[in-house]
Coordinates of C-alpha atoms in Angstrom, one line a residue:
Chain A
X1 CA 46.2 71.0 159.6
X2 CA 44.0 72.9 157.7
X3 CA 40.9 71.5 155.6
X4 CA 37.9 73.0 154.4
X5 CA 34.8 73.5 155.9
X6 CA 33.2 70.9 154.3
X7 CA 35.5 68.1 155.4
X8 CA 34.5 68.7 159.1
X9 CA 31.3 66.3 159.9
X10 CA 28.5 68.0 160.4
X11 CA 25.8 67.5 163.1
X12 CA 23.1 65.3 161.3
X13 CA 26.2 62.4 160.7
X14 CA 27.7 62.6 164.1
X15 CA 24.0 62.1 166.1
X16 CA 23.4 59.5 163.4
X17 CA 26.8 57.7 164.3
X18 CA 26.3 58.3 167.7
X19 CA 23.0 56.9 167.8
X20 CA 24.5 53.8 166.3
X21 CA 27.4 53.6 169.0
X22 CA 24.6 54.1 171.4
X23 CA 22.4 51.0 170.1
X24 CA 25.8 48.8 169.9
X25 CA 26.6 49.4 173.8
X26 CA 23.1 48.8 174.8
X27 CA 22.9 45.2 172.7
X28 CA 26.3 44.6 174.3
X29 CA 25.4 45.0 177.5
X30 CA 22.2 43.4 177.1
X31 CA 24.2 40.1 175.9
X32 CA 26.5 40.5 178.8
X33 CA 23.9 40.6 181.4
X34 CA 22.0 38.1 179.4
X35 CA 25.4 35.8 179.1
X36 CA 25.8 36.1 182.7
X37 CA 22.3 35.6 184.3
X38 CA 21.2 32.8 181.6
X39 CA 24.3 30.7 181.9
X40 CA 24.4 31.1 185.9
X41 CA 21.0 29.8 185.7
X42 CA 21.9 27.3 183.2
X43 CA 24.8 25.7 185.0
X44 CA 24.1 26.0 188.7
X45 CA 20.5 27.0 188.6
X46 CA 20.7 30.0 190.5
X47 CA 22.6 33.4 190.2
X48 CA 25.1 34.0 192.5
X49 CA 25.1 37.3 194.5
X50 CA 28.8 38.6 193.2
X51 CA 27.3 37.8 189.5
X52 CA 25.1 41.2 189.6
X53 CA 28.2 44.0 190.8
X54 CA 30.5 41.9 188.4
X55 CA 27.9 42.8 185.4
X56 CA 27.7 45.9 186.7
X57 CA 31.2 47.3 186.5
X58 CA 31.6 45.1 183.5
X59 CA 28.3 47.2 181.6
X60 CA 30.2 50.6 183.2
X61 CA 32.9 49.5 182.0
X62 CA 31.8 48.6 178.3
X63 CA 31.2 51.7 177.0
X64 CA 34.6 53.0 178.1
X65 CA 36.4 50.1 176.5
X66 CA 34.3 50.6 173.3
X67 CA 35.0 54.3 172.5
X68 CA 38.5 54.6 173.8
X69 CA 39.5 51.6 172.0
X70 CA 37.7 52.4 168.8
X71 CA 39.0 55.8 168.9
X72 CA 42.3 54.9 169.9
X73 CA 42.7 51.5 167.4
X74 CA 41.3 53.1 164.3
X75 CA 39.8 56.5 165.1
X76 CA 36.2 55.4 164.1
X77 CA 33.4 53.7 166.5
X78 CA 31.3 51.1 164.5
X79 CA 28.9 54.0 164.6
X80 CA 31.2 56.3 162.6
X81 CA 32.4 53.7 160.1
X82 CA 29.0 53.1 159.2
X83 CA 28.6 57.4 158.9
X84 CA 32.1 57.5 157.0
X85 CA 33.2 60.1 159.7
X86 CA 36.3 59.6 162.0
X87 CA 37.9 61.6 165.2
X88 CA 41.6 63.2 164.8
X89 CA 43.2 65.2 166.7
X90 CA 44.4 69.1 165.9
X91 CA 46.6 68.2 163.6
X92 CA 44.9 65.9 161.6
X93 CA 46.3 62.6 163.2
X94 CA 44.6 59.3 165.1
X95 CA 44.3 59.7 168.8
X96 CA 46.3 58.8 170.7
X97 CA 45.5 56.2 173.8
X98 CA 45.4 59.0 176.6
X99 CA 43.6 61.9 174.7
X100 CA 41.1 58.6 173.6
X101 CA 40.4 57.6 177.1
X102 CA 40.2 61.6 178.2
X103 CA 37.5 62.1 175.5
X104 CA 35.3 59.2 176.6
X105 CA 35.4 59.8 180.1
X106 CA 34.5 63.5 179.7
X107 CA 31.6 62.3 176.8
X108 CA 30.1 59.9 179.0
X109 CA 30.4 61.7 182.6
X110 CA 29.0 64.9 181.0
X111 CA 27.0 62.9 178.4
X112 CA 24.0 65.8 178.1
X113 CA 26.7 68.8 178.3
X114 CA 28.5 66.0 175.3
X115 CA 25.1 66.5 173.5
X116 CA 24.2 69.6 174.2
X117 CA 27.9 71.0 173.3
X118 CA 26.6 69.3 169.5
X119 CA 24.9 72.5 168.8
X120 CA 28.6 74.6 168.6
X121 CA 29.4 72.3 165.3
X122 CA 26.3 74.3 164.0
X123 CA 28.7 77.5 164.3
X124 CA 32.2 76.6 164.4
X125 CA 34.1 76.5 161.7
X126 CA 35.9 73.3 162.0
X127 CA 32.1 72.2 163.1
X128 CA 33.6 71.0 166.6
X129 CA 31.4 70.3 169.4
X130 CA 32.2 71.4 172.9
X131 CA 33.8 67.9 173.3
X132 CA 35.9 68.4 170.5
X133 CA 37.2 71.9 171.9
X134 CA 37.7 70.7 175.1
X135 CA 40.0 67.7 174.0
X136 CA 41.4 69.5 171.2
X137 CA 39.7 67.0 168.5
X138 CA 37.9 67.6 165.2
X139 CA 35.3 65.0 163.7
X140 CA 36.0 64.7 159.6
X141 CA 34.8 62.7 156.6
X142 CA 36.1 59.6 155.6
X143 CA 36.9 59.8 151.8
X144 CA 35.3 57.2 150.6
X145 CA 37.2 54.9 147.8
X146 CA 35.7 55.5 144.8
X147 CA 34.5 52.1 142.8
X148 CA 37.2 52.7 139.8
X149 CA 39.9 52.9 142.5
X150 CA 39.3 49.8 144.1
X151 CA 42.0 47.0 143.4
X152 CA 40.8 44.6 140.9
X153 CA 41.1 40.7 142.2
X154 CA 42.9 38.2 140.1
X155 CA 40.8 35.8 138.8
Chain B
X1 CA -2.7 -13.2 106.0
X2 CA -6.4 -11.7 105.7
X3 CA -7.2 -8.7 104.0
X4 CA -8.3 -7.1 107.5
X5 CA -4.9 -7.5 109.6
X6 CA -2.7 -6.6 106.5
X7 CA -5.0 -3.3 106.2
X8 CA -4.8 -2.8 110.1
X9 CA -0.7 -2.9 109.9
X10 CA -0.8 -1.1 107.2
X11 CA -2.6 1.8 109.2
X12 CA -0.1 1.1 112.0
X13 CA 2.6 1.9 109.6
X14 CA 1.6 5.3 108.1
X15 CA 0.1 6.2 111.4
X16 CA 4.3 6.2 112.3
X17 CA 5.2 7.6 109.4
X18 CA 3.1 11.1 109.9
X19 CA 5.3 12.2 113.0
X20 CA 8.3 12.4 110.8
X21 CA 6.5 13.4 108.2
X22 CA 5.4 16.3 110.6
X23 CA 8.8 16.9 111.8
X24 CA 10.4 17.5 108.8
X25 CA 7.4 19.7 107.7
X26 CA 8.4 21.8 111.2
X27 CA 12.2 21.6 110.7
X28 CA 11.5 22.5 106.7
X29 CA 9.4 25.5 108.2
X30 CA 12.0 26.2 111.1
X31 CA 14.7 26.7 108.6
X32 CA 13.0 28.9 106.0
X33 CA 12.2 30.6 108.7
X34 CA 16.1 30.8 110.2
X35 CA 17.2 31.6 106.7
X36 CA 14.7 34.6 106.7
X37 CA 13.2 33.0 103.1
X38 CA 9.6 34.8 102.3
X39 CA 7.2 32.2 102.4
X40 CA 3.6 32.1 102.7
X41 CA 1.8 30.8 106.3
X42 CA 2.8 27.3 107.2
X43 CA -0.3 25.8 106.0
X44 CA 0.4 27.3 102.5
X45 CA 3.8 25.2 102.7
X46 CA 2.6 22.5 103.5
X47 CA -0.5 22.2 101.6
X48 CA 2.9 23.1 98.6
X49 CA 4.3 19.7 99.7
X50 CA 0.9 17.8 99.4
X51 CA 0.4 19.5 96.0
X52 CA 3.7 18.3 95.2
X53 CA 2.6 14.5 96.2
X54 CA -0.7 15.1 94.5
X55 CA 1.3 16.2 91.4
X56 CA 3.2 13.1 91.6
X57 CA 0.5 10.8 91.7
X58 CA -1.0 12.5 89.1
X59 CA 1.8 12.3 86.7
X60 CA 1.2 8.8 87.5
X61 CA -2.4 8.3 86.4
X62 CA -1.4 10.7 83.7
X63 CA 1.5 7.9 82.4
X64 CA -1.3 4.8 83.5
X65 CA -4.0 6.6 81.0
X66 CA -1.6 7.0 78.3
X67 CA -1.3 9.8 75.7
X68 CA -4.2 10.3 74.2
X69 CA -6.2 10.7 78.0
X70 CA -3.3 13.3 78.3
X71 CA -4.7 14.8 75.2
X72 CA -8.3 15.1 76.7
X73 CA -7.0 16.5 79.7
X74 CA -5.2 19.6 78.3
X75 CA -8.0 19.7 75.8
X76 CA -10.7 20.4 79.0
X77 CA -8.0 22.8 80.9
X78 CA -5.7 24.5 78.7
X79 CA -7.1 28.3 77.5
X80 CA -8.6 28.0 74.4
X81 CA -6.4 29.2 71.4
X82 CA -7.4 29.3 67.5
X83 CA -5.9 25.9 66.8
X84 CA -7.5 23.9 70.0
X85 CA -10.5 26.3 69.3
X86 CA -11.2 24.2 66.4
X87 CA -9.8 21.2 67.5
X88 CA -12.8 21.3 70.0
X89 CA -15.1 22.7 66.6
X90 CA -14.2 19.5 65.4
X91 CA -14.6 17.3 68.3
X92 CA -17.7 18.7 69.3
X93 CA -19.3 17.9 66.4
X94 CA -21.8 15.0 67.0
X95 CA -20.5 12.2 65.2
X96 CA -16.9 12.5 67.0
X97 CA -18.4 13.8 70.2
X98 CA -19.8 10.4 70.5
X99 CA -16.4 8.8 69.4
X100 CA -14.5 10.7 71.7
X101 CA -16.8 10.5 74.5
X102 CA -15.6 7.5 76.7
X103 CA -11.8 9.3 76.5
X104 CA -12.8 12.7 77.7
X105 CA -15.0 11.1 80.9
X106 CA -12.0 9.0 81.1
X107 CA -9.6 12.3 81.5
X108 CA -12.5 14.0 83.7
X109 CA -12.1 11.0 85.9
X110 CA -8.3 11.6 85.8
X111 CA -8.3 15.2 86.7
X112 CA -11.1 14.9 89.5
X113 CA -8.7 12.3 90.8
X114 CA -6.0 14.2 91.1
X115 CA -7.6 17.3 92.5
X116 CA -8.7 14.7 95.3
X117 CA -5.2 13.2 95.8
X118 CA -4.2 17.1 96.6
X119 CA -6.6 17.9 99.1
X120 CA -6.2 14.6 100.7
X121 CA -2.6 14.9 100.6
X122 CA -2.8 18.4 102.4
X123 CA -5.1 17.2 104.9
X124 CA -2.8 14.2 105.8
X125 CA 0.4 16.9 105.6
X126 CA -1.7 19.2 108.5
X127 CA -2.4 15.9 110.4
X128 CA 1.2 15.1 110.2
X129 CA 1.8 18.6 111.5
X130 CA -0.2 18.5 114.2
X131 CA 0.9 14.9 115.3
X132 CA 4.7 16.3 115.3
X133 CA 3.4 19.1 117.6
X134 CA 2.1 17.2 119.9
X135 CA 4.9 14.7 119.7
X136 CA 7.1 17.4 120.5
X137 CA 5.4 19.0 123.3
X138 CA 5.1 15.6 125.2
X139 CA 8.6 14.9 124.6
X140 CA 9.8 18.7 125.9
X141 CA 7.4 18.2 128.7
X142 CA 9.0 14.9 129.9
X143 CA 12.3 16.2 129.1
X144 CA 11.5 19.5 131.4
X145 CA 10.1 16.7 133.9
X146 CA 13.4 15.0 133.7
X147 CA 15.4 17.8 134.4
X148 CA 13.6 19.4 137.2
X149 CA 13.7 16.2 138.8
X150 CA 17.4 15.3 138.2
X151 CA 19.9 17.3 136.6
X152 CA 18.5 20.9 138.1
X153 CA 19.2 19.4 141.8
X154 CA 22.5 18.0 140.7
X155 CA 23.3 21.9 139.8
X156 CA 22.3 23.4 142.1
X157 CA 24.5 21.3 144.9
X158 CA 27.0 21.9 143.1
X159 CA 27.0 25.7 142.6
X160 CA 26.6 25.3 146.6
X161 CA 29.4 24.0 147.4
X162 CA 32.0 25.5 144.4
X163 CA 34.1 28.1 146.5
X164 CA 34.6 30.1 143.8
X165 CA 30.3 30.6 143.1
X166 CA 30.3 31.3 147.3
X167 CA 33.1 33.8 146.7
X168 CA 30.8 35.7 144.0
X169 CA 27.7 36.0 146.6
X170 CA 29.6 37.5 149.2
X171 CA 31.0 39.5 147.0
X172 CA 28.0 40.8 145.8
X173 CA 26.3 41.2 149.0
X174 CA 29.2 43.0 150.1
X175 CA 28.8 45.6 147.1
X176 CA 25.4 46.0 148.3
X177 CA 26.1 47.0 151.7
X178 CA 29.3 49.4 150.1
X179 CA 26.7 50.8 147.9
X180 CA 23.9 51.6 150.6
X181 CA 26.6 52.7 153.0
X182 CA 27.8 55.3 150.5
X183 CA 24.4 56.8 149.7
X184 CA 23.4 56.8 153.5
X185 CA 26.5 59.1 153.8
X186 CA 26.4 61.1 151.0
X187 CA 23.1 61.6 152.4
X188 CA 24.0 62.7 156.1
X189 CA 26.5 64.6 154.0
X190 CA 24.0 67.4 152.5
X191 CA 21.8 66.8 155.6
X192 CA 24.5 68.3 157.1
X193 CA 25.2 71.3 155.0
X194 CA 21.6 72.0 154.9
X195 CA 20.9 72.1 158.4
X196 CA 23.8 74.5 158.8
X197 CA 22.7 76.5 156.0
X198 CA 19.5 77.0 157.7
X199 CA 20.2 77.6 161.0
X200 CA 22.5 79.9 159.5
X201 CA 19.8 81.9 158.1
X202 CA 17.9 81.3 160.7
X203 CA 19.7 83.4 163.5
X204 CA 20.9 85.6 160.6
X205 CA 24.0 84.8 160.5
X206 CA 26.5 85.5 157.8
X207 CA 27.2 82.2 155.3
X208 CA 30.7 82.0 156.6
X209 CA 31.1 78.5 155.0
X210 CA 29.2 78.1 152.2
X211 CA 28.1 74.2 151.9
X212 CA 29.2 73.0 148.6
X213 CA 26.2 72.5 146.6

């Protein structure tokens, strides 16, 4: 598939989006651990050793579950919904659930090559990351609905 | 019935009668002024109606004197022409100045009368006025009172609970949050091509992809 230049997300939406995805993981696993700890306390007034290694594969886990799902389910993270910018593969489709998972496990284990790979959409002319070459992705624009094309409710 | 309580209900009863008096004086002036009629100030049309009472009563005198105190009347007020010119000649000569004098005092009287009933009239019509106004105003203010206190409440719940006036909030909140969502990316959007641009020029680079402007 072939789209201009300027439907490829640049690098100011994608940290923005990211940064966003980063802030939802982090409130989630704060609630889990919170969850977790507080109701232990609350119910049996202590926390039980197995409750800390449970809450901590559960927190590794989270951020797995929450990009390959959201990448997989509808191709955008909360992070990019709120950016209007979605991941797709080379030819222009949704990811599918493996090549989801395989992006999000190489992000995260090489989160600062992930960031520092950024700098390529600077020069690439499908403004993919290192990420996006290695998994064979592109980043593009939502279009947005315009406000005349909206369906009008019955009244 | 003494003199003294027939006067006092007497008062009572045109003290009552200047607030409609007033309000029609307001709803005359409220629809000359709906009807866009050129009028002078409100005072001049009321101080118009009181003349028109004054004029009234003194038609009245006038009929009570009889004609020939009518006579004296014009006689003292009309502009003089040839033929009252020497009417006057004639009456101002001693003999039938003296004749005539209890009749002209008697029209003076009249006239003085009437220029009194006027000005009294006028004052009574701004009193009227005034009392109206502040009739008015103390009925609006209870009235506001009344619905602040009962029917606004009443309202209100039930604009709470209509599904339909919930429907229309959400609604518009959620236009909000479209609205801001699209300028934030449209935004990011140039951010975007303007970073590029730059680092473009930056490392020299050739503008391979143009951002659209």
């Amino acid at each position: 598939m072939s789209l201009p230049h300027e439907a490829y997300a640049g690098l100011v939406s994608r940290l923005v989006a990211l940064a966003i995805d980063i802030a939802a993981v982090a409130a989630g696993a704060a609630v889990a651990v919170g969850l977790a700890v507080g109701g232990s306390q609350m119910m049996i007034r202590e926390t039980p050793g197995w409750v800390g290694p449970v809450v901590g594969v559960a927190i590794g886990l989270l951020p797995v579950v929450y990009f390959s799902a959201s990448w997989w389910i509808v191709g955008q993270t909360p992070g990019g919904m709120a950016m209007g910018i979605a991941v797709r593969n080379g030819g222009g489709e949704p990811l599918g659930l493996a090549r989801s998972i395989l992006r999000t496990v190489f992000g995260l284990a090489f989160a600062p090559i992930w960031l520092l790979g950024m700098v390529l959409v600077l020069v690439d002319a499908r403004r993919r990351g290192l990420i996006d070459v290695a998994c064979g992705t592109v980043v593009v624009y939502v279009p947005q609905p315009h406000a005349d094309d909206l369906p009008v409710s019955e009244p | 019935m003494s003199y003294t309580v027939w006067a006092a209900k007497l008062s009572v009863v045109v003290e009552a009668a200047r607030v409609p008096l007033g309000l029609a004086l307001l709803l005359a002036e409220r629809i000359r002024a709906d009807l866009g009629v050129r009028t002078p100030p409100p005072v001049g049309a009321v101080g118009a109606f009181a003349i028109g009472m004054g004029d009234a009563a003194v038609s009245a005198a006038r009929r009570a004197a009889g004609a020939a105190a009518q006579r004296a009347v014009a006689l003292g007020r009309r502009p003089a022409s040839s033929a009252v010119w020497a009417g006057r000649i004639f009456l101002e000569q001693p003999g039938v100045a003296r004749a005539t004098a209890p009749v002209r005092r008697a029209g003076f009287a009249l006239a003085n009368r009437a220029d009194v009933t006027v000005v009294r009239g006028r004052l009574v019509a701004d009193a009227a006025r005034a009392d109206a106004l502040a009739f008015l105003r103390a009925q609006s203010d209870s009235g506001m009172a009344w619905v602040r206190g009962e029917v606004l409440p009443t309202i209100i719940d039930d604009l709470v609970i209509d599904p339909k006036v919930r429907e229309l909030a959400v609604e518009q909140a959620h236009g909000a949050l479209s609205d801001a969502a699209r300028e934030v990316r449209h935004r990011s959007a140039g951010a975007d091509a303007r970073l590029e641009a730059r680092v473009h020029r930056l490392f020299g680079m050739l503008a391979r992809h143009e951002p659209s402007p």
